[in-house]
CSV table of C-alpha atoms in Angstrom, one decimal:
chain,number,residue,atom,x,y,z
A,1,UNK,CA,24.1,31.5,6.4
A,2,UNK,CA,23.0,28.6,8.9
A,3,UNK,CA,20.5,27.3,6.2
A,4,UNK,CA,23.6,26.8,3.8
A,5,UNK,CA,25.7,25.4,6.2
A,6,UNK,CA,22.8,22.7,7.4
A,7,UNK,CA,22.1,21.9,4.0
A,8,UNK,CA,25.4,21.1,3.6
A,9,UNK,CA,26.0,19.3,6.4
A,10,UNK,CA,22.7,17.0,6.2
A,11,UNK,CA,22.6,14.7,3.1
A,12,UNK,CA,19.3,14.1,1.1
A,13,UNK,CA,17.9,10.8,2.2
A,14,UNK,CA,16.1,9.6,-0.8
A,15,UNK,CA,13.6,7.2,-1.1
A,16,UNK,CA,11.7,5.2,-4.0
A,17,UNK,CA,8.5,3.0,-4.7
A,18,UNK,CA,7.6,0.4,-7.3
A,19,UNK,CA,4.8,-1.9,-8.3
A,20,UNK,CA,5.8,-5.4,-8.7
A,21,UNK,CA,3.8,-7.8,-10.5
A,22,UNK,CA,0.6,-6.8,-13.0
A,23,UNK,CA,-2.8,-6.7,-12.7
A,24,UNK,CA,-5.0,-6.1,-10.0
A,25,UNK,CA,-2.7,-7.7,-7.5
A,26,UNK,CA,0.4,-6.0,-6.9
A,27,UNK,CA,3.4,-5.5,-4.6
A,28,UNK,CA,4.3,-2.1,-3.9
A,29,UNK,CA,8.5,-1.9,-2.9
A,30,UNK,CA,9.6,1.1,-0.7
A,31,UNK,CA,13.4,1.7,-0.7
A,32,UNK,CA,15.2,4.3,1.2
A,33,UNK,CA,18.8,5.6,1.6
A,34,UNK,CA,19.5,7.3,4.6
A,35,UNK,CA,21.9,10.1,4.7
A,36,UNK,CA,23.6,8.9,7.6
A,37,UNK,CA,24.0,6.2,9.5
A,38,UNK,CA,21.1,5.4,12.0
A,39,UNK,CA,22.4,2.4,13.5
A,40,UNK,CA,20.3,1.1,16.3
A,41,UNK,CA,17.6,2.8,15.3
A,42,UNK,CA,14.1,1.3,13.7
A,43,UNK,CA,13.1,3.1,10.0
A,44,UNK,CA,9.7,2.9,8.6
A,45,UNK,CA,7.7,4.3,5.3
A,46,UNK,CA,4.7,6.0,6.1
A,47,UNK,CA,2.5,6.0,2.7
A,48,UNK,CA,-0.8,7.5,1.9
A,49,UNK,CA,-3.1,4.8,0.3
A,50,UNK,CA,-6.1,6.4,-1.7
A,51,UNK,CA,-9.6,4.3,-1.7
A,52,UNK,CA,-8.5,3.1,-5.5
A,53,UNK,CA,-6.0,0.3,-3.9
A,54,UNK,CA,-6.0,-1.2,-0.5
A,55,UNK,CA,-4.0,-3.7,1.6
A,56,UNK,CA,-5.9,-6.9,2.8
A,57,UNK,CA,-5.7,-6.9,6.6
A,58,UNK,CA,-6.3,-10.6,6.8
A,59,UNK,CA,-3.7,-11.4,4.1
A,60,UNK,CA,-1.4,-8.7,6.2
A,61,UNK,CA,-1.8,-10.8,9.1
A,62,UNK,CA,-0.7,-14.4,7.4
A,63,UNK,CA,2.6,-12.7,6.2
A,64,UNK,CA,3.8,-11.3,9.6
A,65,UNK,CA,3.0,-14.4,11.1
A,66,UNK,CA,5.8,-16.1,8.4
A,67,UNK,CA,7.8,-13.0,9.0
A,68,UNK,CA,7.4,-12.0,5.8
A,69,UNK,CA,6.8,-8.4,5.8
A,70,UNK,CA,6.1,-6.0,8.9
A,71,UNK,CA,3.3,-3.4,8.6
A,72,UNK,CA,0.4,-1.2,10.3
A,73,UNK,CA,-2.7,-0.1,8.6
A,74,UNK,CA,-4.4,3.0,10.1
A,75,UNK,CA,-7.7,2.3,10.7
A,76,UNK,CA,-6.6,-1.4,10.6
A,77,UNK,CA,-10.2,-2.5,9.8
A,78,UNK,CA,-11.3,-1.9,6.3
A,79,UNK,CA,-14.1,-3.3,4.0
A,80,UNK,CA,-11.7,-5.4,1.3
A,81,UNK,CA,-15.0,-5.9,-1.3
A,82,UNK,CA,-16.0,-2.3,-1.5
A,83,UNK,CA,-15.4,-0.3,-4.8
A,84,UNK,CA,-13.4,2.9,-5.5
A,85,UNK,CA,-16.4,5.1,-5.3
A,86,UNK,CA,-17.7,3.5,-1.7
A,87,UNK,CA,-14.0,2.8,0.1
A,88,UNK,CA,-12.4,5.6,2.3
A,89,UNK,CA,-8.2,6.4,2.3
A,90,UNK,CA,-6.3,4.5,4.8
A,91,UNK,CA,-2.7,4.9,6.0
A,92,UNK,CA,0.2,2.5,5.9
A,93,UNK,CA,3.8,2.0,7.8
A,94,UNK,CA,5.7,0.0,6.5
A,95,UNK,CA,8.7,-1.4,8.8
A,96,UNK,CA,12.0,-1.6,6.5
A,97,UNK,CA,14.8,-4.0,7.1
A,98,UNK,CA,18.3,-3.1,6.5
A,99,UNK,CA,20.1,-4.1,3.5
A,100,UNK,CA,22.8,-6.9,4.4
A,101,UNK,CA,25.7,-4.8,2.7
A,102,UNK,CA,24.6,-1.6,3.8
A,103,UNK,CA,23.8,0.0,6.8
A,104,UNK,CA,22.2,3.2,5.5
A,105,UNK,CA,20.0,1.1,2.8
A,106,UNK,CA,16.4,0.0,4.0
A,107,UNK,CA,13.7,-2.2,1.9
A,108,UNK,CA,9.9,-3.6,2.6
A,109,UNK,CA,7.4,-4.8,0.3
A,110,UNK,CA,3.5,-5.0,1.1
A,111,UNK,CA,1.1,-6.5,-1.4
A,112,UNK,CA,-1.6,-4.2,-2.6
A,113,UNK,CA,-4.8,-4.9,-4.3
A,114,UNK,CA,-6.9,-2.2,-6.6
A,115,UNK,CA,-10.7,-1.7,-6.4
A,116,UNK,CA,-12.9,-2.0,-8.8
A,117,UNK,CA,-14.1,1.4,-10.4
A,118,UNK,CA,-16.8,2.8,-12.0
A,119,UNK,CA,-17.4,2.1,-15.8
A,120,UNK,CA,-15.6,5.1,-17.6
A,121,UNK,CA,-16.4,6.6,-20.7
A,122,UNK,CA,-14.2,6.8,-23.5
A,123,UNK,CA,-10.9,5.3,-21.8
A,124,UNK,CA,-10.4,1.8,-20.4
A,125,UNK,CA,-7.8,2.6,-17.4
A,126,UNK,CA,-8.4,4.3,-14.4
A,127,UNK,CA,-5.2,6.1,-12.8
A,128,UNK,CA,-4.4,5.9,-9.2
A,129,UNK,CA,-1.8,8.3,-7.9
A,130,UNK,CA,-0.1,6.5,-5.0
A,131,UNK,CA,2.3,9.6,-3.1
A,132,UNK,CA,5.8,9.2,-1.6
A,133,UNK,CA,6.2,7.6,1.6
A,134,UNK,CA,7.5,9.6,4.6
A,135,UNK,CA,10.3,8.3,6.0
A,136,UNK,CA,10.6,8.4,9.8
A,137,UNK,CA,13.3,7.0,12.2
A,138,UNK,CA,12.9,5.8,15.9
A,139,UNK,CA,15.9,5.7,18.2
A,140,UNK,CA,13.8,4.6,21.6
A,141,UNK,CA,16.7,2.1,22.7
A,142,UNK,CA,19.7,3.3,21.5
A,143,UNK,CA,21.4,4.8,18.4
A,144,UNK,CA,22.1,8.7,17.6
A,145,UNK,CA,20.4,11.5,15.4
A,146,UNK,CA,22.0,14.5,14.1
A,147,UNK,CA,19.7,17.0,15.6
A,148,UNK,CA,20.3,19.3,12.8
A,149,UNK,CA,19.2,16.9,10.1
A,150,UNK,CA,16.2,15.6,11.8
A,151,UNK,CA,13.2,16.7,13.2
A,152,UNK,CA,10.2,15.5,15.0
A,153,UNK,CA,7.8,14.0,12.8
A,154,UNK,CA,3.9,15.1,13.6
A,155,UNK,CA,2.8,11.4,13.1
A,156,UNK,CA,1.0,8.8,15.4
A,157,UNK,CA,3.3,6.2,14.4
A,158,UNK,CA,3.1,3.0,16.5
A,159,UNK,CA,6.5,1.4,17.5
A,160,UNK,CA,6.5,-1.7,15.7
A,161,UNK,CA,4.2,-3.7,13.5
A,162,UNK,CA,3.9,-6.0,16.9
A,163,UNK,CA,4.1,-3.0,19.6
A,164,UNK,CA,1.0,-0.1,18.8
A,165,UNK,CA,1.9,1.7,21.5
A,166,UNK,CA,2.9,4.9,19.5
A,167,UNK,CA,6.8,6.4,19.1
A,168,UNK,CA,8.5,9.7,19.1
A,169,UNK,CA,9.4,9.2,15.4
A,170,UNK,CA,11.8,12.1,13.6
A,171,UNK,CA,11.9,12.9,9.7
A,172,UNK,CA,14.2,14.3,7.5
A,173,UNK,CA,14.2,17.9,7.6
A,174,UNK,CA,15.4,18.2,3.6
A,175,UNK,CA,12.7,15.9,1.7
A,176,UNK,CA,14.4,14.8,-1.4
A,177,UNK,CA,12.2,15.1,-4.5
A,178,UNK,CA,10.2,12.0,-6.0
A,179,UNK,CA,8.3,11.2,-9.1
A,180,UNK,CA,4.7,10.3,-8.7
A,181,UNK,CA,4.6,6.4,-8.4
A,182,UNK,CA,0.1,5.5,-10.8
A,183,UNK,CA,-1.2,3.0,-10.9
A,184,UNK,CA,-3.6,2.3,-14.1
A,185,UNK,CA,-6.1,0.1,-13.2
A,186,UNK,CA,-8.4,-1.5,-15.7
A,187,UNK,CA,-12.0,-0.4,-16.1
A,188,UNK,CA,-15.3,-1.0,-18.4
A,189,UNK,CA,-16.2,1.0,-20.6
A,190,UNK,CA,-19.8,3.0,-19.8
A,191,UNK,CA,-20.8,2.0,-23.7
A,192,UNK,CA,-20.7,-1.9,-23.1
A,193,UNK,CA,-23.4,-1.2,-20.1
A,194,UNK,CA,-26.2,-2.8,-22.1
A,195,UNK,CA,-24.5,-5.9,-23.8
A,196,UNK,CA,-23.0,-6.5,-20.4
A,197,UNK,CA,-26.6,-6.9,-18.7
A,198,UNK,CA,-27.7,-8.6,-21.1
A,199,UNK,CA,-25.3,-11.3,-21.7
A,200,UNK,CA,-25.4,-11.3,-17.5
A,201,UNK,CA,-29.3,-12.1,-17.8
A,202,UNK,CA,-29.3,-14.3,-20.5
A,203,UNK,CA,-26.2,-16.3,-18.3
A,204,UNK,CA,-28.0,-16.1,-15.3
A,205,UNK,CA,-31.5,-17.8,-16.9
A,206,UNK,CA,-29.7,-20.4,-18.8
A,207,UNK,CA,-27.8,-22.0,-15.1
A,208,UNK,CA,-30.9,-21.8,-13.2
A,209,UNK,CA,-32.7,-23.6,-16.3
A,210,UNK,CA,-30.0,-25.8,-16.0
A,211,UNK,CA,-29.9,-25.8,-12.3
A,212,UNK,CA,-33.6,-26.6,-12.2
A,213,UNK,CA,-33.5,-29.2,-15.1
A,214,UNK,CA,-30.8,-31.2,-13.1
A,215,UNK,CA,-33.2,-31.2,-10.0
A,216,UNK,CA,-36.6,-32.4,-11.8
A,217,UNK,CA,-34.6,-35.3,-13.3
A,218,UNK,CA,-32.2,-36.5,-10.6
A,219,UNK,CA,-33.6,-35.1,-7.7
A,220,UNK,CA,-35.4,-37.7,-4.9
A,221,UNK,CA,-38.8,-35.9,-3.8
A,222,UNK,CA,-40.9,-36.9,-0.9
């Protein structure tokens, strides 16, 4: 059977995700073992982010600039205040580096930020599923596939976190098998609506008093 004989042949290439840090502000780690060595060639993470977490394009733009991490958004414009319910999905590639003592070991962190969601009822979390990256490999200089354990990979990847110009990027043709990587992000609870406005009002009223107290007694009028 060719199938067997492929599968055989092509080992899995596995890759992982974490979330560093807690809170709101997080840093999501992408590993990835190839199956065989790609030498020469660049490997990237392509990740679905959904509108629950997003990466700040400005704050992107700082790290690269220190070298610090190497990554596309697509659309790279996005609205970094919005909530959940009013943000839109974005894509990410992430541009691994190779581990210093391996060559088929590759690694990249990006921080990631979650949106604010709607009170919830009942529960004080909202999940956020976050789904495997794809991996995808680019030999445009030099550096070898085996054509058996690769194929073309139907993405508009750009070249490089630098170049945009887009790549024939290949995947793997055997995807390994990953557990779902939530995020629980903390929300208010839909009961505390009322106490919250309040207490907001009654905040509000008593700066501007003092605000407007300050002004009438050490303020210079004309």
């Amino acid at each position: 059977c060719v199938t067997s004989d492929v599968q055989a042949a092509c080992q899995d290439t596995t890759v992982t995700q974490e979330l560093l840090k807690e809170g709101f502000h997080r840093d999501l780690l992408v590993k990835v073992e190839l199956g065989e060595d790609a030498g020469g060639c660049a490997v990237a993470a392509r990740t679905h982010l959904p509108a629950g977490v997003y990466v700040d394009p400005y704050e992107l733009e700082t790290l690269q600039q220190h070298n610090l991490t190497k990554a596309v958004l697509i659309p790279d414009v996005g609205d970094v205040e919005a909530p959940e319910y009013l943000a839109t999905d974005v894509a990410l590639v992430l541009y691994l580096e190779a581990e210093p003592r391996c060559s088929r070991s590759f690694r990249g962190a990006v921080p990631v930020h979650a949106r604010y969601h709607r009170p919830a009822e009942g529960r004080e979390g909202a999940l956020v599923p976050l789904e495997s990256p794809e991996v995808l490999l680019c030999c445009c200089q030099h550096g070898h596939l085996a054509a058996e354990c690769w194929e073309p990979a139907e993405v508009g990847a750009p070249c490089s976190a630098k170049n945009i110009a887009p790549c024939h990027w290949h995947s793997p043709t055997h995807r390994p098998a990953h557990e779902e990587l939530v995020l629980e992000v903390p929300v208010g609870l839909r009961e505390h609506s009322s106490l919250v406005c309040a207490l907001t009002l009654l905040t509000t009223l008593l700066c501007a008093g003092l605000i407007l107290s300050a002004t009438c007694k050490h303020g210079h009028f004309s």
